[in-house]
């Protein structure tokens, strides 16, 4: 397995733990507000770095005692058939493992949970669980992928690991009542994060002109969600 990048140490990507963050290249959807546009295509340009699994393992072996966890993010990591084997190696090295996903591959998610390869999953929920709305937030999405997202939510609601659902909140895509609708859909989940949209460097340049919700408005969204999920985390830019 190859990775597109590495943050050697992060205090914010795995709550309560010090984590390395590995980026994978390639994504099956095209959220217009995406900030990781350099990671959307699977093939790197000549100038872009590629980290081999051997290099990553060597780094993790050196950092024993300094790092608690490995977070794998993208792009969309579950596009890689080699991901389960890579996560198993990270577990064997003694690390907690977190996966960030858009939820379109519930088959791999289930396999990873059953094998004990995951301690934490953070899954994006892009919109209320209505195909038309979800498609608008994803830019492109097959109906199969949409039903896969629903399956991943159901799977994670029952999973014996830490789970975070999260939404990047974009005012033109997410009126307050739709954020509340998402929270109602995941009623019973333990954590829902509302991440403030950042208009700098978006995939669809029109989104550069979209004004994010204010901190006050983000807090009001959190208050609307509070009856459904016990912990609502607001991540402001
Ligand atoms: S799921 Fe959306 S936001 Fe995440 S990498 Fe893919 S296009 Fe970007």
PDB file of C-alpha atoms and ligand atoms in Angstrom:
ATOM      1  CA  UNK A   1       0.000   0.000   0.000  1.00  0.00           C
ATOM      2  CA  UNK A   2       1.196   3.506  -0.804  1.00  0.00           C
ATOM      3  CA  UNK A   3       0.296   6.726   0.958  1.00  0.00           C
ATOM      4  CA  UNK A   4       0.176  10.280  -0.340  1.00  0.00           C
ATOM      5  CA  UNK A   5       1.361  11.992   2.801  1.00  0.00           C
ATOM      6  CA  UNK A   6       2.074  11.854   6.515  1.00  0.00           C
ATOM      7  CA  UNK A   7       1.508  14.259   9.385  1.00  0.00           C
ATOM      8  CA  UNK A   8       3.989  12.972  11.931  1.00  0.00           C
ATOM      9  CA  UNK A   9       2.092  14.067  15.006  1.00  0.00           C
ATOM     10  CA  UNK A  10      -1.405  15.466  15.568  1.00  0.00           C
ATOM     11  CA  UNK A  11      -3.247  16.252  18.789  1.00  0.00           C
ATOM     12  CA  UNK A  12      -6.604  16.928  17.105  1.00  0.00           C
ATOM     13  CA  UNK A  13      -7.306  14.016  14.775  1.00  0.00           C
ATOM     14  CA  UNK A  14      -7.811  11.311  17.427  1.00  0.00           C
ATOM     15  CA  UNK A  15      -9.488  12.762  20.520  1.00  0.00           C
ATOM     16  CA  UNK A  16      -7.371  12.171  23.608  1.00  0.00           C
ATOM     17  CA  UNK A  17      -4.501  10.491  21.757  1.00  0.00           C
ATOM     18  CA  UNK A  18      -1.377  11.574  19.926  1.00  0.00           C
ATOM     19  CA  UNK A  19      -1.709  10.291  16.386  1.00  0.00           C
ATOM     20  CA  UNK A  20       0.183  10.141  13.134  1.00  0.00           C
ATOM     21  CA  UNK A  21      -2.044  10.894  10.149  1.00  0.00           C
ATOM     22  CA  UNK A  22      -1.626   9.055   6.849  1.00  0.00           C
ATOM     23  CA  UNK A  23      -3.302  10.305   3.681  1.00  0.00           C
ATOM     24  CA  UNK A  24      -4.441   8.090   0.825  1.00  0.00           C
ATOM     25  CA  UNK A  25      -4.964   9.300  -2.694  1.00  0.00           C
ATOM     26  CA  UNK A  26      -8.191   9.026  -4.690  1.00  0.00           C
ATOM     27  CA  UNK A  27     -11.855   9.573  -3.909  1.00  0.00           C
ATOM     28  CA  UNK A  28     -14.975   8.157  -5.515  1.00  0.00           C
ATOM     29  CA  UNK A  29     -17.052  11.287  -4.923  1.00  0.00           C
ATOM     30  CA  UNK A  30     -16.546  14.991  -5.577  1.00  0.00           C
ATOM     31  CA  UNK A  31     -17.898  17.164  -2.763  1.00  0.00           C
ATOM     32  CA  UNK A  32     -17.974  20.731  -4.143  1.00  0.00           C
ATOM     33  CA  UNK A  33     -16.614  22.046  -0.827  1.00  0.00           C
ATOM     34  CA  UNK A  34     -13.713  19.535  -0.709  1.00  0.00           C
ATOM     35  CA  UNK A  35     -10.437  20.992   0.520  1.00  0.00           C
ATOM     36  CA  UNK A  36      -8.306  17.966  -0.331  1.00  0.00           C
ATOM     37  CA  UNK A  37      -8.489  18.527  -4.067  1.00  0.00           C
ATOM     38  CA  UNK A  38      -4.861  17.454  -4.512  1.00  0.00           C
ATOM     39  CA  UNK A  39      -5.848  13.996  -3.216  1.00  0.00           C
ATOM     40  CA  UNK A  40      -8.896  13.348  -5.399  1.00  0.00           C
ATOM     41  CA  UNK A  41      -7.140  11.598  -8.258  1.00  0.00           C
ATOM     42  CA  UNK A  42      -5.705   8.164  -7.626  1.00  0.00           C
ATOM     43  CA  UNK A  43      -2.536   8.662  -9.682  1.00  0.00           C
ATOM     44  CA  UNK A  44       0.008  11.096  -8.278  1.00  0.00           C
ATOM     45  CA  UNK A  45       1.657  13.687 -10.465  1.00  0.00           C
ATOM     46  CA  UNK A  46       5.405  13.143 -10.873  1.00  0.00           C
ATOM     47  CA  UNK A  47       6.147  15.928  -8.380  1.00  0.00           C
ATOM     48  CA  UNK A  48       3.872  14.507  -5.657  1.00  0.00           C
ATOM     49  CA  UNK A  49       5.278  12.377  -2.825  1.00  0.00           C
ATOM     50  CA  UNK A  50       4.574   8.681  -2.410  1.00  0.00           C
ATOM     51  CA  UNK A  51       5.229   6.924   0.881  1.00  0.00           C
ATOM     52  CA  UNK A  52       5.645   3.185   0.799  1.00  0.00           C
ATOM     53  CA  UNK A  53       4.316   0.867   3.496  1.00  0.00           C
ATOM     54  CA  UNK A  54       7.926   0.004   4.381  1.00  0.00           C
ATOM     55  CA  UNK A  55       8.723   3.667   5.023  1.00  0.00           C
ATOM     56  CA  UNK A  56       5.585   4.070   7.137  1.00  0.00           C
ATOM     57  CA  UNK A  57       6.373   0.973   9.226  1.00  0.00           C
ATOM     58  CA  UNK A  58       9.932   2.165   9.781  1.00  0.00           C
ATOM     59  CA  UNK A  59       8.601   5.544  10.959  1.00  0.00           C
ATOM     60  CA  UNK A  60       6.057   3.935  13.311  1.00  0.00           C
ATOM     61  CA  UNK A  61       8.663   1.601  14.794  1.00  0.00           C
ATOM     62  CA  UNK A  62      10.892   4.604  15.542  1.00  0.00           C
ATOM     63  CA  UNK A  63       8.026   6.529  17.179  1.00  0.00           C
ATOM     64  CA  UNK A  64       6.990   3.857  19.678  1.00  0.00           C
ATOM     65  CA  UNK A  65       6.321   5.561  23.006  1.00  0.00           C
ATOM     66  CA  UNK A  66       5.764   8.967  21.403  1.00  0.00           C
ATOM     67  CA  UNK A  67       2.645   8.178  19.388  1.00  0.00           C
ATOM     68  CA  UNK A  68      -0.518   6.378  20.514  1.00  0.00           C
ATOM     69  CA  UNK A  69      -2.424   6.033  17.272  1.00  0.00           C
ATOM     70  CA  UNK A  70      -2.435   5.970  13.491  1.00  0.00           C
ATOM     71  CA  UNK A  71      -5.214   7.786  11.639  1.00  0.00           C
ATOM     72  CA  UNK A  72      -5.804   6.940   7.993  1.00  0.00           C
ATOM     73  CA  UNK A  73      -7.655   9.552   5.989  1.00  0.00           C
ATOM     74  CA  UNK A  74      -8.044  10.595   2.371  1.00  0.00           C
ATOM     75  CA  UNK A  75      -9.273  10.916  -0.223  1.00  0.00           C
ATOM     76  CA  UNK A  76     -11.196   7.762   0.581  1.00  0.00           C
ATOM     77  CA  UNK A  77      -8.995   5.063   2.152  1.00  0.00           C
ATOM     78  CA  UNK A  78     -11.457   2.194   1.600  1.00  0.00           C
ATOM     79  CA  UNK A  79     -10.855   2.374  -2.161  1.00  0.00           C
ATOM     80  CA  UNK A  80      -7.658   0.418  -1.464  1.00  0.00           C
ATOM     81  CA  UNK A  81      -7.971  -3.368  -1.301  1.00  0.00           C
ATOM     82  CA  UNK A  82      -4.670  -3.353   0.573  1.00  0.00           C
ATOM     83  CA  UNK A  83      -6.074  -1.240   3.423  1.00  0.00           C
ATOM     84  CA  UNK A  84      -7.094  -4.160   5.721  1.00  0.00           C
ATOM     85  CA  UNK A  85      -3.594  -5.642   5.568  1.00  0.00           C
ATOM     86  CA  UNK A  86      -2.021  -2.242   6.287  1.00  0.00           C
ATOM     87  CA  UNK A  87      -4.276  -1.584   9.291  1.00  0.00           C
ATOM     88  CA  UNK A  88      -3.530  -5.059  10.645  1.00  0.00           C
ATOM     89  CA  UNK A  89       0.170  -4.190  10.575  1.00  0.00           C
ATOM     90  CA  UNK A  90      -0.451  -0.948  12.487  1.00  0.00           C
ATOM     91  CA  UNK A  91      -2.373  -2.918  15.126  1.00  0.00           C
ATOM     92  CA  UNK A  92       0.434  -5.479  15.344  1.00  0.00           C
ATOM     93  CA  UNK A  93       2.829  -2.604  15.995  1.00  0.00           C
ATOM     94  CA  UNK A  94       0.702  -1.756  19.037  1.00  0.00           C
ATOM     95  CA  UNK A  95      -1.074   1.353  17.780  1.00  0.00           C
ATOM     96  CA  UNK A  96      -4.680   2.420  18.110  1.00  0.00           C
ATOM     97  CA  UNK A  97      -6.147   2.752  14.610  1.00  0.00           C
ATOM     98  CA  UNK A  98      -8.613   5.349  13.390  1.00  0.00           C
ATOM     99  CA  UNK A  99     -10.191   5.461   9.943  1.00  0.00           C
ATOM    100  CA  UNK A 100     -11.817   8.487   8.306  1.00  0.00           C
ATOM    101  CA  UNK A 101     -14.337   7.476   5.623  1.00  0.00           C
ATOM    102  CA  UNK A 102     -17.190   8.733   3.497  1.00  0.00           C
ATOM    103  CA  UNK A 103     -19.025   5.484   4.248  1.00  0.00           C
ATOM    104  CA  UNK A 104     -19.402   4.189   0.696  1.00  0.00           C
ATOM    105  CA  UNK A 105     -17.711   0.837   1.437  1.00  0.00           C
ATOM    106  CA  UNK A 106     -19.654  -0.886   4.242  1.00  0.00           C
ATOM    107  CA  UNK A 107     -18.328  -4.313   3.202  1.00  0.00           C
ATOM    108  CA  UNK A 108     -14.755  -3.327   3.992  1.00  0.00           C
ATOM    109  CA  UNK A 109     -15.842  -1.457   7.116  1.00  0.00           C
ATOM    110  CA  UNK A 110     -17.588  -4.559   8.431  1.00  0.00           C
ATOM    111  CA  UNK A 111     -14.582  -6.732   7.668  1.00  0.00           C
ATOM    112  CA  UNK A 112     -12.268  -4.300   9.477  1.00  0.00           C
ATOM    113  CA  UNK A 113     -14.528  -4.140  12.529  1.00  0.00           C
ATOM    114  CA  UNK A 114     -14.903  -7.936  12.678  1.00  0.00           C
ATOM    115  CA  UNK A 115     -11.140  -8.407  12.463  1.00  0.00           C
ATOM    116  CA  UNK A 116     -10.569  -5.969  15.322  1.00  0.00           C
ATOM    117  CA  UNK A 117      -8.507  -3.676  13.094  1.00  0.00           C
ATOM    118  CA  UNK A 118     -10.302  -0.461  14.076  1.00  0.00           C
ATOM    119  CA  UNK A 119     -10.564   1.414  17.360  1.00  0.00           C
ATOM    120  CA  UNK A 120     -12.221   4.524  15.993  1.00  0.00           C
ATOM    121  CA  UNK A 121     -14.140   5.449  12.854  1.00  0.00           C
ATOM    122  CA  UNK A 122     -15.067   8.985  11.836  1.00  0.00           C
ATOM    123  CA  UNK A 123     -17.688   8.908   9.081  1.00  0.00           C
ATOM    124  CA  UNK A 124     -18.886  11.887   7.092  1.00  0.00           C
ATOM    125  CA  UNK A 125     -22.607  12.397   6.681  1.00  0.00           C
ATOM    126  CA  UNK A 126     -22.876  14.815   3.795  1.00  0.00           C
ATOM    127  CA  UNK A 127     -26.607  15.613   3.911  1.00  0.00           C
ATOM    128  CA  UNK A 128     -29.939  14.232   5.110  1.00  0.00           C
ATOM    129  CA  UNK A 129     -30.363  10.649   3.939  1.00  0.00           C
ATOM    130  CA  UNK A 130     -32.313  11.507   0.812  1.00  0.00           C
ATOM    131  CA  UNK A 131     -30.615  10.603  -2.488  1.00  0.00           C
ATOM    132  CA  UNK A 132     -31.272  13.945  -4.202  1.00  0.00           C
ATOM    133  CA  UNK A 133     -29.899  15.953  -1.279  1.00  0.00           C
ATOM    134  CA  UNK A 134     -26.974  13.606  -0.756  1.00  0.00           C
ATOM    135  CA  UNK A 135     -26.032  13.764  -4.439  1.00  0.00           C
ATOM    136  CA  UNK A 136     -25.970  17.565  -4.308  1.00  0.00           C
ATOM    137  CA  UNK A 137     -23.511  17.505  -1.396  1.00  0.00           C
ATOM    138  CA  UNK A 138     -21.362  14.789  -2.973  1.00  0.00           C
ATOM    139  CA  UNK A 139     -21.109  16.201  -6.488  1.00  0.00           C
ATOM    140  CA  UNK A 140     -21.367  12.674  -7.882  1.00  0.00           C
ATOM    141  CA  UNK A 141     -22.796   9.572  -6.257  1.00  0.00           C
ATOM    142  CA  UNK A 142     -24.396   6.409  -7.603  1.00  0.00           C
ATOM    143  CA  UNK A 143     -27.573   5.093  -5.987  1.00  0.00           C
ATOM    144  CA  UNK A 144     -25.528   2.036  -4.912  1.00  0.00           C
ATOM    145  CA  UNK A 145     -23.056   4.310  -3.114  1.00  0.00           C
ATOM    146  CA  UNK A 146     -25.953   6.136  -1.482  1.00  0.00           C
ATOM    147  CA  UNK A 147     -27.416   2.906  -0.119  1.00  0.00           C
ATOM    148  CA  UNK A 148     -23.913   1.923   0.984  1.00  0.00           C
ATOM    149  CA  UNK A 149     -23.707   5.114   3.045  1.00  0.00           C
ATOM    150  CA  UNK A 150     -26.958   4.186   4.768  1.00  0.00           C
ATOM    151  CA  UNK A 151     -25.629   0.677   5.438  1.00  0.00           C
ATOM    152  CA  UNK A 152     -22.410   2.080   6.921  1.00  0.00           C
ATOM    153  CA  UNK A 153     -24.379   4.282   9.301  1.00  0.00           C
ATOM    154  CA  UNK A 154     -26.444   1.285  10.447  1.00  0.00           C
ATOM    155  CA  UNK A 155     -23.294  -0.788  10.859  1.00  0.00           C
ATOM    156  CA  UNK A 156     -21.475   1.889  12.858  1.00  0.00           C
ATOM    157  CA  UNK A 157     -24.464   2.560  15.096  1.00  0.00           C
ATOM    158  CA  UNK A 158     -24.048  -1.028  16.360  1.00  0.00           C
ATOM    159  CA  UNK A 159     -20.253  -1.286  16.230  1.00  0.00           C
ATOM    160  CA  UNK A 160     -18.303  -2.012  19.452  1.00  0.00           C
ATOM    161  CA  UNK A 161     -15.764   0.754  18.752  1.00  0.00           C
ATOM    162  CA  UNK A 162     -15.610   4.539  19.070  1.00  0.00           C
ATOM    163  CA  UNK A 163     -17.652   6.182  16.332  1.00  0.00           C
ATOM    164  CA  UNK A 164     -17.913   9.800  15.294  1.00  0.00           C
ATOM    165  CA  UNK A 165     -20.359  11.009  12.674  1.00  0.00           C
ATOM    166  CA  UNK A 166     -19.519  14.396  11.239  1.00  0.00           C
ATOM    167  CA  UNK A 167     -20.806  16.929   8.770  1.00  0.00           C
ATOM    168  CA  UNK A 168     -18.961  19.777   7.122  1.00  0.00           C
ATOM    169  CA  UNK A 169     -21.673  22.390   7.408  1.00  0.00           C
ATOM    170  CA  UNK A 170     -22.079  24.508   4.265  1.00  0.00           C
ATOM    171  CA  UNK A 171     -24.833  27.144   4.470  1.00  0.00           C
ATOM    172  CA  UNK A 172     -25.956  26.744   0.818  1.00  0.00           C
ATOM    173  CA  UNK A 173     -26.266  22.959   1.259  1.00  0.00           C
ATOM    174  CA  UNK A 174     -27.354  22.673   4.879  1.00  0.00           C
ATOM    175  CA  UNK A 175     -30.152  24.832   6.213  1.00  0.00           C
ATOM    176  CA  UNK A 176     -30.489  24.382   9.999  1.00  0.00           C
ATOM    177  CA  UNK A 177     -33.494  22.056   9.750  1.00  0.00           C
ATOM    178  CA  UNK A 178     -31.451  19.636   7.600  1.00  0.00           C
ATOM    179  CA  UNK A 179     -28.645  19.459  10.148  1.00  0.00           C
ATOM    180  CA  UNK A 180     -31.283  18.624  12.739  1.00  0.00           C
ATOM    181  CA  UNK A 181     -32.683  15.989  10.347  1.00  0.00           C
ATOM    182  CA  UNK A 182     -29.261  14.315  10.182  1.00  0.00           C
ATOM    183  CA  UNK A 183     -28.984  14.336  13.989  1.00  0.00           C
ATOM    184  CA  UNK A 184     -32.440  12.773  14.231  1.00  0.00           C
ATOM    185  CA  UNK A 185     -31.397  10.067  11.751  1.00  0.00           C
ATOM    186  CA  UNK A 186     -28.406   9.091  13.923  1.00  0.00           C
ATOM    187  CA  UNK A 187     -30.325   9.332  17.179  1.00  0.00           C
ATOM    188  CA  UNK A 188     -28.556   7.068  19.681  1.00  0.00           C
ATOM    189  CA  UNK A 189     -25.060   7.726  18.292  1.00  0.00           C
ATOM    190  CA  UNK A 190     -22.602   8.967  20.902  1.00  0.00           C
ATOM    191  CA  UNK A 191     -20.846  11.779  19.002  1.00  0.00           C
ATOM    192  CA  UNK A 192     -21.808  14.104  16.154  1.00  0.00           C
ATOM    193  CA  UNK A 193     -19.308  16.724  15.001  1.00  0.00           C
ATOM    194  CA  UNK A 194     -20.330  19.839  13.121  1.00  0.00           C
ATOM    195  CA  UNK A 195     -17.381  21.138  11.206  1.00  0.00           C
ATOM    196  CA  UNK A 196     -17.486  24.692   9.979  1.00  0.00           C
ATOM    197  CA  UNK A 197     -17.041  25.007   6.214  1.00  0.00           C
ATOM    198  CA  UNK A 198     -13.837  26.687   5.015  1.00  0.00           C
ATOM    199  CA  UNK A 199     -14.318  28.598   1.729  1.00  0.00           C
ATOM    200  CA  UNK A 200     -10.621  28.795   0.872  1.00  0.00           C
ATOM    201  CA  UNK A 201      -9.461  26.457  -1.921  1.00  0.00           C
ATOM    202  CA  UNK A 202     -12.680  24.525  -2.589  1.00  0.00           C
ATOM    203  CA  UNK A 203     -13.088  22.014  -5.425  1.00  0.00           C
ATOM    204  CA  UNK A 204     -15.963  24.011  -6.921  1.00  0.00           C
ATOM    205  CA  UNK A 205     -14.596  27.534  -7.008  1.00  0.00           C
ATOM    206  CA  UNK A 206     -18.135  28.975  -6.691  1.00  0.00           C
ATOM    207  CA  UNK A 207     -18.042  27.757  -3.080  1.00  0.00           C
ATOM    208  CA  UNK A 208     -15.238  30.227  -2.420  1.00  0.00           C
ATOM    209  CA  UNK A 209     -17.911  32.922  -2.270  1.00  0.00           C
ATOM    210  CA  UNK A 210     -20.081  31.067   0.257  1.00  0.00           C
ATOM    211  CA  UNK A 211     -19.993  32.672   3.691  1.00  0.00           C
ATOM    212  CA  UNK A 212     -19.662  30.075   6.509  1.00  0.00           C
ATOM    213  CA  UNK A 213     -22.044  30.062   9.430  1.00  0.00           C
ATOM    214  CA  UNK A 214     -20.837  32.234  12.315  1.00  0.00           C
ATOM    215  CA  UNK A 215     -19.656  30.669  15.583  1.00  0.00           C
ATOM    216  CA  UNK A 216     -22.968  31.709  17.116  1.00  0.00           C
ATOM    217  CA  UNK A 217     -24.922  30.036  14.296  1.00  0.00           C
ATOM    218  CA  UNK A 218     -22.806  26.878  14.619  1.00  0.00           C
ATOM    219  CA  UNK A 219     -23.622  26.773  18.333  1.00  0.00           C
ATOM    220  CA  UNK A 220     -27.319  27.191  17.523  1.00  0.00           C
ATOM    221  CA  UNK A 221     -27.051  24.217  15.143  1.00  0.00           C
ATOM    222  CA  UNK A 222     -25.439  22.189  17.919  1.00  0.00           C
ATOM    223  CA  UNK A 223     -28.279  23.129  20.249  1.00  0.00           C
ATOM    224  CA  UNK A 224     -30.813  21.893  17.667  1.00  0.00           C
ATOM    225  CA  UNK A 225     -28.984  18.543  17.504  1.00  0.00           C
ATOM    226  CA  UNK A 226     -28.539  18.111  21.267  1.00  0.00           C
ATOM    227  CA  UNK A 227     -31.878  16.316  21.891  1.00  0.00           C
ATOM    228  CA  UNK A 228     -30.768  13.453  19.597  1.00  0.00           C
ATOM    229  CA  UNK A 229     -27.049  12.882  20.259  1.00  0.00           C
ATOM    230  CA  UNK A 230     -25.479  13.308  23.722  1.00  0.00           C
ATOM    231  CA  UNK A 231     -22.239  14.918  22.533  1.00  0.00           C
ATOM    232  CA  UNK A 232     -22.234  17.505  19.768  1.00  0.00           C
ATOM    233  CA  UNK A 233     -18.811  18.858  18.939  1.00  0.00           C
ATOM    234  CA  UNK A 234     -18.472  22.116  17.027  1.00  0.00           C
ATOM    235  CA  UNK A 235     -15.269  22.514  15.061  1.00  0.00           C
ATOM    236  CA  UNK A 236     -14.843  26.152  14.089  1.00  0.00           C
ATOM    237  CA  UNK A 237     -12.355  27.461  11.554  1.00  0.00           C
TER     238      UNK A 237
HETATM  239  S1  LIG B   1     -15.339  12.543   0.498  1.00  0.00           S
HETATM  240 FE1  LIG B   1     -15.674  14.610  -0.329  1.00  0.00          FE
HETATM  241  S2  LIG B   1     -14.522  15.942   1.080  1.00  0.00           S
HETATM  242 FE2  LIG B   1     -13.736  13.848   1.384  1.00  0.00          FE
HETATM  243  S3  LIG B   1     -11.988  13.656  -0.019  1.00  0.00           S
HETATM  244 FE3  LIG B   1     -13.795  12.895  -1.110  1.00  0.00          FE
HETATM  245  S4  LIG B   1     -14.536  14.662  -2.265  1.00  0.00           S
HETATM  246 FE4  LIG B   1     -13.158  15.462  -0.673  1.00  0.00          FE
END
